[in-house]
CSV table of C-alpha atoms and ligand atoms in Angstrom, one decimal:
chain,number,residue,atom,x,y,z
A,241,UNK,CA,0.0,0.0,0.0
A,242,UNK,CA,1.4,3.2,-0.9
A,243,UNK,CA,1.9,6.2,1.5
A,244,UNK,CA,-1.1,7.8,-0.1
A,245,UNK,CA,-3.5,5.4,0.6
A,246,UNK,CA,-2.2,4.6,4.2
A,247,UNK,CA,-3.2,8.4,4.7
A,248,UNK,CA,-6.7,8.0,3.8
A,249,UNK,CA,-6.9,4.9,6.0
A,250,UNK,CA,-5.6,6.4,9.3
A,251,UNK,CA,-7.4,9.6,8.5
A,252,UNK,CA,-10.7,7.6,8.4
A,253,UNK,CA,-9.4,5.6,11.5
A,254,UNK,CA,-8.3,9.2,13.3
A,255,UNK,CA,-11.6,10.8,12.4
A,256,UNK,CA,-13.9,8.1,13.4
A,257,UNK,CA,-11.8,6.9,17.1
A,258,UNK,CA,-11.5,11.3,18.0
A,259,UNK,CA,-13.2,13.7,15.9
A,260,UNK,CA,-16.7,12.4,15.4
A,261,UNK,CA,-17.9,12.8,19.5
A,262,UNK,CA,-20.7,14.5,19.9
A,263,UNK,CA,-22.3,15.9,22.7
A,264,UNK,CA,-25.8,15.8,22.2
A,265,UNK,CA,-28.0,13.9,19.8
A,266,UNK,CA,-28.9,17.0,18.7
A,267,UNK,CA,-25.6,18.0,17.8
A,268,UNK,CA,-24.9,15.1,15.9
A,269,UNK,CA,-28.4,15.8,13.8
A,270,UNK,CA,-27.0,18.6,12.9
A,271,UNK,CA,-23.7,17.3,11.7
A,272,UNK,CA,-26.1,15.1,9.6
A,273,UNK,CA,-28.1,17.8,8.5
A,274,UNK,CA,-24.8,19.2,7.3
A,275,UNK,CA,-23.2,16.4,5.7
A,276,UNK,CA,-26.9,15.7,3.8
A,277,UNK,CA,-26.7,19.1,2.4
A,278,UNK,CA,-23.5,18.7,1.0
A,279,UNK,CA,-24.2,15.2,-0.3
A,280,UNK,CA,-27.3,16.7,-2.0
A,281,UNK,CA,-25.8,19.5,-3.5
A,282,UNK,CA,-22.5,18.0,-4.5
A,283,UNK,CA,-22.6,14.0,-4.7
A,284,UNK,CA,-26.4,13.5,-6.0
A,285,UNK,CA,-25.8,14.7,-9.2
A,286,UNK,CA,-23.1,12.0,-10.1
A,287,UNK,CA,-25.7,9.5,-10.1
A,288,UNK,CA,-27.4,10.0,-13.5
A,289,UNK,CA,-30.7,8.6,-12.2
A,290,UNK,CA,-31.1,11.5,-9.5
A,291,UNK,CA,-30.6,14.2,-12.1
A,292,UNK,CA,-34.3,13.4,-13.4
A,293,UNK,CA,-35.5,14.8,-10.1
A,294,UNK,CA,-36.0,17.7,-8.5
A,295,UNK,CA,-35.3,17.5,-4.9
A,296,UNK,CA,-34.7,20.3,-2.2
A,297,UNK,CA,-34.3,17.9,0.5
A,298,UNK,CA,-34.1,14.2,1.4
A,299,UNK,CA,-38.0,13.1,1.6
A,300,UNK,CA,-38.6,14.4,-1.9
A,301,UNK,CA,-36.3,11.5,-3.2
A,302,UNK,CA,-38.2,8.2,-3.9
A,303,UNK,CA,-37.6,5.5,-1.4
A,304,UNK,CA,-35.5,2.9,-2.9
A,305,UNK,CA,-36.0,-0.5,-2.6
A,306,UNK,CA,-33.8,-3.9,-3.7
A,307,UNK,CA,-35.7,-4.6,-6.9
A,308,UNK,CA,-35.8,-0.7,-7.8
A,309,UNK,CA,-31.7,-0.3,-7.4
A,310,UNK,CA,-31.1,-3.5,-9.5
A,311,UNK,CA,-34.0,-2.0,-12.4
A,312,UNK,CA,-31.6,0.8,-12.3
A,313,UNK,CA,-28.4,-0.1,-11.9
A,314,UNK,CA,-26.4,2.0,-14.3
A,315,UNK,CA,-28.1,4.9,-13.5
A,316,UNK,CA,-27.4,4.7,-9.8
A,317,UNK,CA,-23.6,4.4,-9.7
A,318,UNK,CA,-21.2,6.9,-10.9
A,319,UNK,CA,-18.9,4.7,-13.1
A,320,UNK,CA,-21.8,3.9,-15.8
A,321,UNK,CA,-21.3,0.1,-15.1
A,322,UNK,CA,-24.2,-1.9,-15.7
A,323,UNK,CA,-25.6,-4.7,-13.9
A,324,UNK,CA,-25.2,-7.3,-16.4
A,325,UNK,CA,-21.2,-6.5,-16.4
A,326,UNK,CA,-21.5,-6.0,-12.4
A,327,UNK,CA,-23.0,-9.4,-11.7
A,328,UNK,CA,-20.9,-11.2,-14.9
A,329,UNK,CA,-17.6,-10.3,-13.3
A,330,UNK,CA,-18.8,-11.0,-9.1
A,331,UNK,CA,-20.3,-14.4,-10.1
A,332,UNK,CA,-16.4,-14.8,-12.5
A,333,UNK,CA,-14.4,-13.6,-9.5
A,334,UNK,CA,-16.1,-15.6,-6.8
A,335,UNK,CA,-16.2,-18.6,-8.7
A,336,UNK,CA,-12.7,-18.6,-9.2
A,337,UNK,CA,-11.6,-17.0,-5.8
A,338,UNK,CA,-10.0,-14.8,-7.2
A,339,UNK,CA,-11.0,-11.7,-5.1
A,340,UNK,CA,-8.2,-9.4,-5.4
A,341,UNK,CA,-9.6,-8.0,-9.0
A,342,UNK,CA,-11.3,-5.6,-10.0
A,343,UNK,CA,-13.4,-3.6,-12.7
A,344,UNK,CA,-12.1,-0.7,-13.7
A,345,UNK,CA,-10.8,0.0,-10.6
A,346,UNK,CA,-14.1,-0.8,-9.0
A,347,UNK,CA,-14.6,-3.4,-6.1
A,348,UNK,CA,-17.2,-6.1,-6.8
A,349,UNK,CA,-19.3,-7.4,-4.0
A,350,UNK,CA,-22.9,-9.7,-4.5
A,351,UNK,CA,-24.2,-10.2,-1.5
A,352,UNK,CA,-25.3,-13.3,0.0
A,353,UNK,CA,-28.9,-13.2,-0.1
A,354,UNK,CA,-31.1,-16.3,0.2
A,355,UNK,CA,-34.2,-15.1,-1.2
A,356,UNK,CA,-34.6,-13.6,-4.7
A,357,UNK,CA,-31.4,-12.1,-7.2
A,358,UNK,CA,-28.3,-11.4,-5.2
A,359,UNK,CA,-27.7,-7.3,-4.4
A,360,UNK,CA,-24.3,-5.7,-5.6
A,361,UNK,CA,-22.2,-3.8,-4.4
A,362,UNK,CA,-19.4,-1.3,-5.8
A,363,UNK,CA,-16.9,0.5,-4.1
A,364,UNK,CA,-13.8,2.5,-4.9
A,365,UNK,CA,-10.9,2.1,-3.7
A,366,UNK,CA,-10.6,5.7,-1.5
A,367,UNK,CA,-14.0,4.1,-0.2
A,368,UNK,CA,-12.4,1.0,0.7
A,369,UNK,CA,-10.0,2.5,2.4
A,370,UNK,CA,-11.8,4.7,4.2
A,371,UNK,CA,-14.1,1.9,5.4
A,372,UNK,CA,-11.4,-0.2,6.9
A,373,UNK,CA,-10.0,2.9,8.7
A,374,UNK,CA,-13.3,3.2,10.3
A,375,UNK,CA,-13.9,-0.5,11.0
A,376,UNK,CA,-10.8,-0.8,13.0
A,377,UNK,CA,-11.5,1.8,15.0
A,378,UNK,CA,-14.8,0.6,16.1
A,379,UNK,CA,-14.1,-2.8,16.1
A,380,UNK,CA,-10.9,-3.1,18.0
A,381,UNK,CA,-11.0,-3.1,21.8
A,382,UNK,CA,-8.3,-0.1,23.5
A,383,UNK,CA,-6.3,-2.7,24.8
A,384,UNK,CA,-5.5,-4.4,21.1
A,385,UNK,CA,-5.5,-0.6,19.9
A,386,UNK,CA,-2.8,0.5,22.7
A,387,UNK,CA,-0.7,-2.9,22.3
A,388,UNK,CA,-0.8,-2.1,18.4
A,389,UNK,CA,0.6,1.4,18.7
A,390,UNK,CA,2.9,1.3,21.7
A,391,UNK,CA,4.3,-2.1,21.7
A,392,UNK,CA,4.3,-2.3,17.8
A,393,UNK,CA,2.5,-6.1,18.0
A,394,UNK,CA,0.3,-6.8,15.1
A,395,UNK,CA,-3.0,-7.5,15.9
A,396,UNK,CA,-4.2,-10.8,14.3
A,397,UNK,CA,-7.7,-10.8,13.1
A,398,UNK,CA,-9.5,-13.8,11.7
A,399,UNK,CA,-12.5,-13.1,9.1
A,400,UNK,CA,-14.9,-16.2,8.2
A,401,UNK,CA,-16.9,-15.0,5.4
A,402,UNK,CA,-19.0,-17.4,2.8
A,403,UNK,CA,-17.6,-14.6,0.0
A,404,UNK,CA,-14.4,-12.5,0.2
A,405,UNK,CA,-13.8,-9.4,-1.8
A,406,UNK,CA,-11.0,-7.2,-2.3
A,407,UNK,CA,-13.3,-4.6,0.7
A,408,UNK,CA,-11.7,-7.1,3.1
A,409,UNK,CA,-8.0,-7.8,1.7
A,410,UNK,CA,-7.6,-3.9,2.4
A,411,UNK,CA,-7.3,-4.5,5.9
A,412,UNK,CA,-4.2,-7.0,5.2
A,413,UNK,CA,-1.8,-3.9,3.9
A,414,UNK,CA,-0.9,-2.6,7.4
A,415,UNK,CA,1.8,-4.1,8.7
A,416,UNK,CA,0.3,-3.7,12.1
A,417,UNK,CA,-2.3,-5.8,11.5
A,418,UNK,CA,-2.4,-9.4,10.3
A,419,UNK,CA,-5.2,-10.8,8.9
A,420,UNK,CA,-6.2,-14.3,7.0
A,421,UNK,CA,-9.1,-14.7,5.6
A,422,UNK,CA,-11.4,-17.8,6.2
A,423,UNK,CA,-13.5,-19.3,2.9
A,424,UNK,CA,-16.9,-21.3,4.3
A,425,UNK,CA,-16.7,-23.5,1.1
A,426,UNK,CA,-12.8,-24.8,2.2
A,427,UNK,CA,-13.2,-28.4,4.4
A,428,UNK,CA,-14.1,-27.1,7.5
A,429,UNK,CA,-11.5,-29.6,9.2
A,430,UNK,CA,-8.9,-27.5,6.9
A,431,UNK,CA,-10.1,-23.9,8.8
A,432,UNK,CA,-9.7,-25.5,12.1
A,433,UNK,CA,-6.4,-26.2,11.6
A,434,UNK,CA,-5.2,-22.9,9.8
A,435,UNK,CA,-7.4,-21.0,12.5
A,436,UNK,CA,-5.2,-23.3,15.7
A,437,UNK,CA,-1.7,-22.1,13.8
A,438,UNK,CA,-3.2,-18.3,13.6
A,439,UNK,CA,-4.3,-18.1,16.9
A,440,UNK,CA,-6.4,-14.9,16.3
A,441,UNK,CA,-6.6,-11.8,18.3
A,442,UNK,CA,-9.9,-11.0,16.6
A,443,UNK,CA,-12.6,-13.3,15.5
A,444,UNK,CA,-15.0,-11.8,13.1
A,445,UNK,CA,-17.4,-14.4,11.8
A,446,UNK,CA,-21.4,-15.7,11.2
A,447,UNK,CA,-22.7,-16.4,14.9
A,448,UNK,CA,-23.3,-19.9,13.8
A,449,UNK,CA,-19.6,-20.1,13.0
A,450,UNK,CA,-18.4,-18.7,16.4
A,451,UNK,CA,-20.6,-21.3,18.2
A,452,UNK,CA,-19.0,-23.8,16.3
A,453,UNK,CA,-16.0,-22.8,17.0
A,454,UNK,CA,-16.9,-22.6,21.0
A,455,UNK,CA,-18.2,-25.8,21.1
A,456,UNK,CA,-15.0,-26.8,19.4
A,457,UNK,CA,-13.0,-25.5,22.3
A,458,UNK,CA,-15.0,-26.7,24.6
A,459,UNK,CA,-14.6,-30.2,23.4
A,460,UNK,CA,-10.8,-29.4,23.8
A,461,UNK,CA,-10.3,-29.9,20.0
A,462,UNK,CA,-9.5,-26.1,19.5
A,463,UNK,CA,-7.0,-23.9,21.8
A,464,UNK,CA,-7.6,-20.1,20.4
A,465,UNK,CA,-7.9,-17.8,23.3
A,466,UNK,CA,-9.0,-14.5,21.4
A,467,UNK,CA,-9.5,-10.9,22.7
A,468,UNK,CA,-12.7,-10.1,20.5
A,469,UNK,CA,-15.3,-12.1,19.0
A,470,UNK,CA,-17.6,-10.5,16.2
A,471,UNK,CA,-20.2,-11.7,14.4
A,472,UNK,CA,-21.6,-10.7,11.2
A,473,UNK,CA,-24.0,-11.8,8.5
A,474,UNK,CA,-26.8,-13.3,11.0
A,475,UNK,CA,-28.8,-12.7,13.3
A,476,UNK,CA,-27.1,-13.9,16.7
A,477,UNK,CA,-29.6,-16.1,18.8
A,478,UNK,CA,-29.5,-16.1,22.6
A,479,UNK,CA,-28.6,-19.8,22.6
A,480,UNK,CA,-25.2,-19.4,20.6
A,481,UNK,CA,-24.9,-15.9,22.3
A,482,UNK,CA,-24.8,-17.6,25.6
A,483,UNK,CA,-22.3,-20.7,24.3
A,484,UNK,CA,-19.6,-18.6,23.0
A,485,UNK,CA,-19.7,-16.0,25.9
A,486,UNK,CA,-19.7,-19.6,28.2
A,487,UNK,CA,-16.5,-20.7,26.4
A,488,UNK,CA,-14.5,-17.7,25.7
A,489,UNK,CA,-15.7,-15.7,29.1
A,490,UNK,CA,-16.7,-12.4,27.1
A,491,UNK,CA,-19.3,-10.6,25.3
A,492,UNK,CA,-19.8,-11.4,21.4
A,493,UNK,CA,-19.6,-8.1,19.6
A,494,UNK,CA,-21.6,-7.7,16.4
A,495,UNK,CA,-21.5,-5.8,13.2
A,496,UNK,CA,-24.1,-5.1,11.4
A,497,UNK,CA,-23.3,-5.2,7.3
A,498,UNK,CA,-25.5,-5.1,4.3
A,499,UNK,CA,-24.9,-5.0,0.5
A,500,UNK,CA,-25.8,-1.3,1.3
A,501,UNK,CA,-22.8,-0.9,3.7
A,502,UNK,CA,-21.2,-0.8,7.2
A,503,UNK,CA,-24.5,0.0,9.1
A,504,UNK,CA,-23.6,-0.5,13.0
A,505,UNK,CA,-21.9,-2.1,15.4
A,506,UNK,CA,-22.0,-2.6,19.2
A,507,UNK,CA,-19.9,-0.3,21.2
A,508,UNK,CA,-18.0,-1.7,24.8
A,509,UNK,CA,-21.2,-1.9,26.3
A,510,UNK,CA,-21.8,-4.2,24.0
A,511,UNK,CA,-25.3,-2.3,22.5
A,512,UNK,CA,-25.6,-2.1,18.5
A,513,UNK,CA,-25.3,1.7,17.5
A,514,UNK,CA,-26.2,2.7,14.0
A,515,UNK,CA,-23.3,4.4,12.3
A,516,UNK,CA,-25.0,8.1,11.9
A,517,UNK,CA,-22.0,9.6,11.6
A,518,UNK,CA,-21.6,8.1,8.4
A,519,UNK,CA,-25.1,7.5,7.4
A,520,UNK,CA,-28.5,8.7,7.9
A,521,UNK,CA,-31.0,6.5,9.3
A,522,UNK,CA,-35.4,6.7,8.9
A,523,UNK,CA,-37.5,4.8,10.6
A,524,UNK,CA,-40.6,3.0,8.8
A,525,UNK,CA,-42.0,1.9,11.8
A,526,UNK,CA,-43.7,-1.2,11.6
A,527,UNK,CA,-45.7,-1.3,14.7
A,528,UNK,CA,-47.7,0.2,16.8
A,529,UNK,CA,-45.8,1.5,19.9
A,530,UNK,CA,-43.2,2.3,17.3
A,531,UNK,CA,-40.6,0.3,19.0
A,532,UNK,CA,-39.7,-1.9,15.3
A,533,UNK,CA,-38.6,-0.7,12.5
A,534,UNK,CA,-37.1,-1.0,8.8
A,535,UNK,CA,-34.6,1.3,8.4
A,536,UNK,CA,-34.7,3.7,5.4
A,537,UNK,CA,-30.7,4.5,4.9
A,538,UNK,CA,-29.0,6.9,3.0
A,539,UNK,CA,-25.2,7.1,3.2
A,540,UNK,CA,-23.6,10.7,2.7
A,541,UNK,CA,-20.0,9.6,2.3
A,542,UNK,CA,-20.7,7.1,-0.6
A,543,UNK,CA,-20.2,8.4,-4.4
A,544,UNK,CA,-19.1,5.4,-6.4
A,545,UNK,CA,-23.1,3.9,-5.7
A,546,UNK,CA,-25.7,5.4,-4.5
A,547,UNK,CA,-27.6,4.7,-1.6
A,548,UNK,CA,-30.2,7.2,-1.0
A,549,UNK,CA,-33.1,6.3,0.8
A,550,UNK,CA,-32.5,2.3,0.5
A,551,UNK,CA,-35.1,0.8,2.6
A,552,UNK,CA,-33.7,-2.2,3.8
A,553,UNK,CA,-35.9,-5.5,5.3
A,554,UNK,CA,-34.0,-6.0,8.3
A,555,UNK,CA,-36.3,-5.8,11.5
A,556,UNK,CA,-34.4,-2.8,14.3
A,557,UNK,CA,-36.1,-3.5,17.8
A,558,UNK,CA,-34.8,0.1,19.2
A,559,UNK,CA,-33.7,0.2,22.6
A,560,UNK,CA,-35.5,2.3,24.6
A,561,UNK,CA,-32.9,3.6,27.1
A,562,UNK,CA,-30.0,5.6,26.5
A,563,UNK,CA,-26.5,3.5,26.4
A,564,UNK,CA,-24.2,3.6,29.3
A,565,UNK,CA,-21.5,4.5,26.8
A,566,UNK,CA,-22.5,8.1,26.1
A,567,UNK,CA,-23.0,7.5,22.1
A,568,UNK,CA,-25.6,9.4,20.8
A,569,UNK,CA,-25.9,7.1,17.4
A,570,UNK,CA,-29.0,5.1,17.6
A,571,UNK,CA,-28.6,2.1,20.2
A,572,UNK,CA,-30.6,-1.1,18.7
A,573,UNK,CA,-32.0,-3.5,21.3
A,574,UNK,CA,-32.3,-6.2,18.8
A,575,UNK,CA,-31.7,-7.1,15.1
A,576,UNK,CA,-34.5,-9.8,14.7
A,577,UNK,CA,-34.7,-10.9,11.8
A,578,UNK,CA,-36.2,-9.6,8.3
A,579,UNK,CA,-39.4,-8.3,7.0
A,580,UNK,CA,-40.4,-11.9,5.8
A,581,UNK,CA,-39.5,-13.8,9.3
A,582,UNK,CA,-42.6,-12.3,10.6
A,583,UNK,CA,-44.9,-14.7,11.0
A,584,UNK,CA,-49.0,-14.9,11.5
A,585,UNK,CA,-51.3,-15.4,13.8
A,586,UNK,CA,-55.1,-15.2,13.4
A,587,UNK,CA,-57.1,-13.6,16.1
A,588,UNK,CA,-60.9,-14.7,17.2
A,589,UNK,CA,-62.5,-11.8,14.9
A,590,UNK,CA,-60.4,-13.5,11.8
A,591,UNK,CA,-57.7,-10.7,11.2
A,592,UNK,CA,-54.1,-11.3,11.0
A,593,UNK,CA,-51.7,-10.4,13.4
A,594,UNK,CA,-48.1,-10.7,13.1
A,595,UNK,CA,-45.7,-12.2,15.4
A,596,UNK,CA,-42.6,-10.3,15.3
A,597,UNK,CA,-39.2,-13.2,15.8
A,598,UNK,CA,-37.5,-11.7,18.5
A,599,UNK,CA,-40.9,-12.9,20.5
A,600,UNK,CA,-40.7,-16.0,19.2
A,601,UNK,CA,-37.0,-16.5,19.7
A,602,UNK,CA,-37.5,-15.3,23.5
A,603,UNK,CA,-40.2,-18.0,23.8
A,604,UNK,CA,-38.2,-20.7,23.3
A,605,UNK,CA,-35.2,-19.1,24.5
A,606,UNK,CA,-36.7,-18.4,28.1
A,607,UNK,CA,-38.2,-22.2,28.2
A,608,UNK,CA,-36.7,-24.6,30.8
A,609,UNK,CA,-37.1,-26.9,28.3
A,610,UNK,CA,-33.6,-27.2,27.1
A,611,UNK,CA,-34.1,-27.7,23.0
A,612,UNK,CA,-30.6,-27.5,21.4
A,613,UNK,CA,-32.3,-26.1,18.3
A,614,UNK,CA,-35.2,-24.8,17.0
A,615,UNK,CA,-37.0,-23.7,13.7
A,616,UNK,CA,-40.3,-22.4,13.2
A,617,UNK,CA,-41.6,-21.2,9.8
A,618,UNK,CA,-45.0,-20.3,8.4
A,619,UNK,CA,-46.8,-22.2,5.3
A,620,UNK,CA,-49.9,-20.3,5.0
A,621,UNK,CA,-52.2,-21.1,7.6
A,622,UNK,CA,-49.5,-24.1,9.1
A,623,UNK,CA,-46.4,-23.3,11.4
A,624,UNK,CA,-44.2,-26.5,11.1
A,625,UNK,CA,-42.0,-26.8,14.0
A,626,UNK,CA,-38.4,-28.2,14.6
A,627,UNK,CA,-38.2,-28.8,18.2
A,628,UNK,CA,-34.9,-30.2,19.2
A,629,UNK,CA,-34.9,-33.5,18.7
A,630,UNK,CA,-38.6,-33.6,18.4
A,631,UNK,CA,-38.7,-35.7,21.7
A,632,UNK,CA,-42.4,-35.6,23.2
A,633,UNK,CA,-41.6,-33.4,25.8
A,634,UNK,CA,-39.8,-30.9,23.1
A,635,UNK,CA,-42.7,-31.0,21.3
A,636,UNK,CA,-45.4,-30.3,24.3
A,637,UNK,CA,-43.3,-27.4,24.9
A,638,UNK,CA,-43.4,-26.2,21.7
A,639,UNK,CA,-47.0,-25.6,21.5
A,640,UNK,CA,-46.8,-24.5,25.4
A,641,UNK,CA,-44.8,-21.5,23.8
A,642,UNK,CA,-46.6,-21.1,21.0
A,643,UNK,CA,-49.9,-21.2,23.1
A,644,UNK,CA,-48.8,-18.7,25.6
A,645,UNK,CA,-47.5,-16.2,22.4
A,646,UNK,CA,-51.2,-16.6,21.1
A,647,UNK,CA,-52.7,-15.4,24.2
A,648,UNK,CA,-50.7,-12.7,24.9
A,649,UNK,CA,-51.5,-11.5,21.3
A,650,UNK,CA,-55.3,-12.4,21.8
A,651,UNK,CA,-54.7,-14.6,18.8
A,652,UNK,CA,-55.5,-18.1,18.5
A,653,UNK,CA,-53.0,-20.9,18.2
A,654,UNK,CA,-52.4,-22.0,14.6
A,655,UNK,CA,-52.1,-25.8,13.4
A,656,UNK,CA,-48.6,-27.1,14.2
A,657,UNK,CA,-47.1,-30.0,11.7
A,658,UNK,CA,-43.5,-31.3,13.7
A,659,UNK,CA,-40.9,-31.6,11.1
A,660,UNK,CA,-37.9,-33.6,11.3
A,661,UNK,CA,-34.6,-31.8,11.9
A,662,UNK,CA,-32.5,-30.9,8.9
A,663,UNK,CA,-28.8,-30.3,8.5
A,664,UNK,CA,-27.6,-26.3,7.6
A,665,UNK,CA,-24.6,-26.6,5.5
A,666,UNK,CA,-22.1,-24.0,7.0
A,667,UNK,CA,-21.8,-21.7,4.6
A,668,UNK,CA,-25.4,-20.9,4.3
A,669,UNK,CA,-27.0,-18.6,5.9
A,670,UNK,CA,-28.8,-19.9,9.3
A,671,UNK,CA,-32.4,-18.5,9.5
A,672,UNK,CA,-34.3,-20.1,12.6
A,673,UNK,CA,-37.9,-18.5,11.9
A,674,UNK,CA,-39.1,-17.7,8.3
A,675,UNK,CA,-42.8,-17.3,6.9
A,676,UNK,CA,-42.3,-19.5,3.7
A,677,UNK,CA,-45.7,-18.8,2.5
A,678,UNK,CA,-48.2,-15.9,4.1
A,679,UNK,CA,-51.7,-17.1,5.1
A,680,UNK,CA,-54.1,-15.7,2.3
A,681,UNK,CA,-55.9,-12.4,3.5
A,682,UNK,CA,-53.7,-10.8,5.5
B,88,ZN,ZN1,-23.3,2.2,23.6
């Protein structure tokens, strides 16, 4: 890496660790206000589809969604690259691992998605840098930070991904920091191995990953004794939560990453914080007490694609008090799940209700009724029910819970099919409650 582009990295690093504090939530609205301004003004215009309308401020822009940005790929990046050429040359470089290139300087990324065609993501190379200056700094614990700059050490982090791109080889070209990269589709017997000669300080992996791995060291198979765990990709249930922090004696961290960028991460108390220093965050609230939402995002800093408005399908529980930590970006109680793992209930007049996961997940969670794992998704009018090992004292439970979720929604309980338990393969993506198919009517 040249001295340039280490510049731009420690700048980003600099800015984000020192010079983004604000006092107030009000004074960091402000800042937003600010930087939105700006963005408008300046940036906007470099995304052809944008200069078709006339906009004095955010909420006259359309709100974006997945299948709108992909009908309009071209138009919404700066680089004119289209999403034939975009998707030809990720699906090329990711079945050939070879990550490192690039398209006309451009970073290729398609996300992981399970449902529907796969997002993509650009990014330039001053963005890439810029991102990794602003991970580390709030993803690496002081200690790691302080042994790092006083003792020269490198820190060692550890990245399990089902995809690598070139985003996440940037954070190899420090020579403070060490960093190997972990592909899902290698022989998992293989990463074991590599990850026992690494010995990571820094674990950043899918939560069903980390709880592998703890259950790994628990059997006394694995001897990694890392300083900070992270996981990414998925949503982090209780169960694993409470495995790895059993094993490694501390708190998992997460970050939360989309297609449409570095979107939070939990601070050393541990609570999710949206990253509103960097992007700008609007709630469609999605119930009634307005304590869920989807989050409508639009990132100022961003000019290679645009993401402007991007409503995303991710379910944010908000937290309701203010973090111990003194951050005044938006603290996030729970990342439950998406839009379509909200499942159905009917009540006594006939109406739908939905059941939001995180209640569901608590349910099972909370039981006495130790299960191991669980699954629960909606056919239409049907839930059909992992539970455990299916045992009959699983499955009693299981309708216990789901009984006792029905009457404190004043709903009644639906018809329950037991399903046998199926293997994930690793390097998919672990989703515990999912509606399949809506009831019809709702
Ligand atoms: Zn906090």
């Amino acid at each position: 890496m040249i001295a340039n582009d280490i510049a731009t990295l420690i700048r980003a690093f600099v800015k984000t660790r020192w010079g983004l504090n604000f006092k107030s939530r009000a004074h960091l609205e402000a800042y937003q206000e600010r930087q939105l301004k700006v963005f408008l003004a300046k940036k906007l215009p470099l995304f052809p589809f944008y200069n078709k309308i006339k906009a004095d401020n955010l909420q006259q822009l359309p709100i974006m969604t997945k299948e709108l940005v992909l009908k309009n790929f071209s138009e919404l990046n700066s680089k004119n690259i289209s999403l034939e050429s975009a998707t030809r040359f990720g699906l090329d470089i990711e079945s050939n691992r070879e990550f490192q290139l690039l398209l006309n300087g451009i970073t290729i990324g398609l996300s992981s998605g399970t449902q529907g065609p796969r997002g993509v993501f650009l990014i330039s190379k001053k963005e890439r840098l810029v991102w990794s200056g602003v991970m580390l700094a709030k993803a690496l614990p002081p200690t790691l930070l302080e042994r790092m700059i006083l003792k020269a050490k490198p820190i060692k982090i550890a990245f399990f991904l089902r995809t690598n791109s070139r985003l996440y080889s940037t954070l190899t070209a420090t020579k403070r920091i060490e960093f190997e990269f972990y592909d899902l589709l290698d022989q998992w017997e293989e990463l074991l191995w590599k990850l026992e000669v690494q010995n990571p300080d820094v674990i950043v992996a899918p939560a069903k990953v980390l709880s592998l791995l703890a259950s790994k060291v628990e059997q006394g198979s694995l001897s990694i004794k890392p300083n900070r765990l992270i996981s990414v990709a998925e949503v982090l249930e209780p169960d694993d939560q409470a495995l790895i922090e059993k094993v490694f004696q501390q708190k998992v961290h997460q970050i939360y990453q989309a297609t449409e960028g570095f979107l939070g991460i939990t601070c050393e108390h541990n609570i999710v914080h949206l990253n509103e220093e960097f992007i700008h965050v609007e709630p469609k609230w999605i119930d009634n007490d307005k304590t869920r939402f989807l989050p409508i995002v639009t990132d100022f800093t961003r000019t290679t694609q645009a993401v402007v408005r991007y409503q995303l399908t991710d379910i944010l529980k908000i937290r309701s008090e203010p973090c111990p930590c003194g951050s005044h970006c938006m603290a996030i109680e729970e990342i439950s799940g998406r839009n379509d793992d909200i499942l159905w209930m009917q009540k006594p007049s006939g109406d739908w209700k939905p059941i939001f996961p995180d209640i569901i997940r608590q349910g099972f969670y909370a039981s006495s009724v130790p299960f191991a794992f669980y699954k629960v998704r909606q056919k239409k009018h049907i839930w059909e029910i992992v539970a455990g090992q299916n045992s009959e004292h699983q499955q009693v439970e299981a309708v216990r819970i789901c009984q006792s979720i029905a009457n404190k929604q004043d709903c009644i309980l639906p018809a329950i099919n037991f399903i046998p338990p199926e293997d994930d393969p690793i390097f998919q993506k672990s989703r515990r409650i999912q509606c399949i198919e809506r009831p019809e009517k709702q």
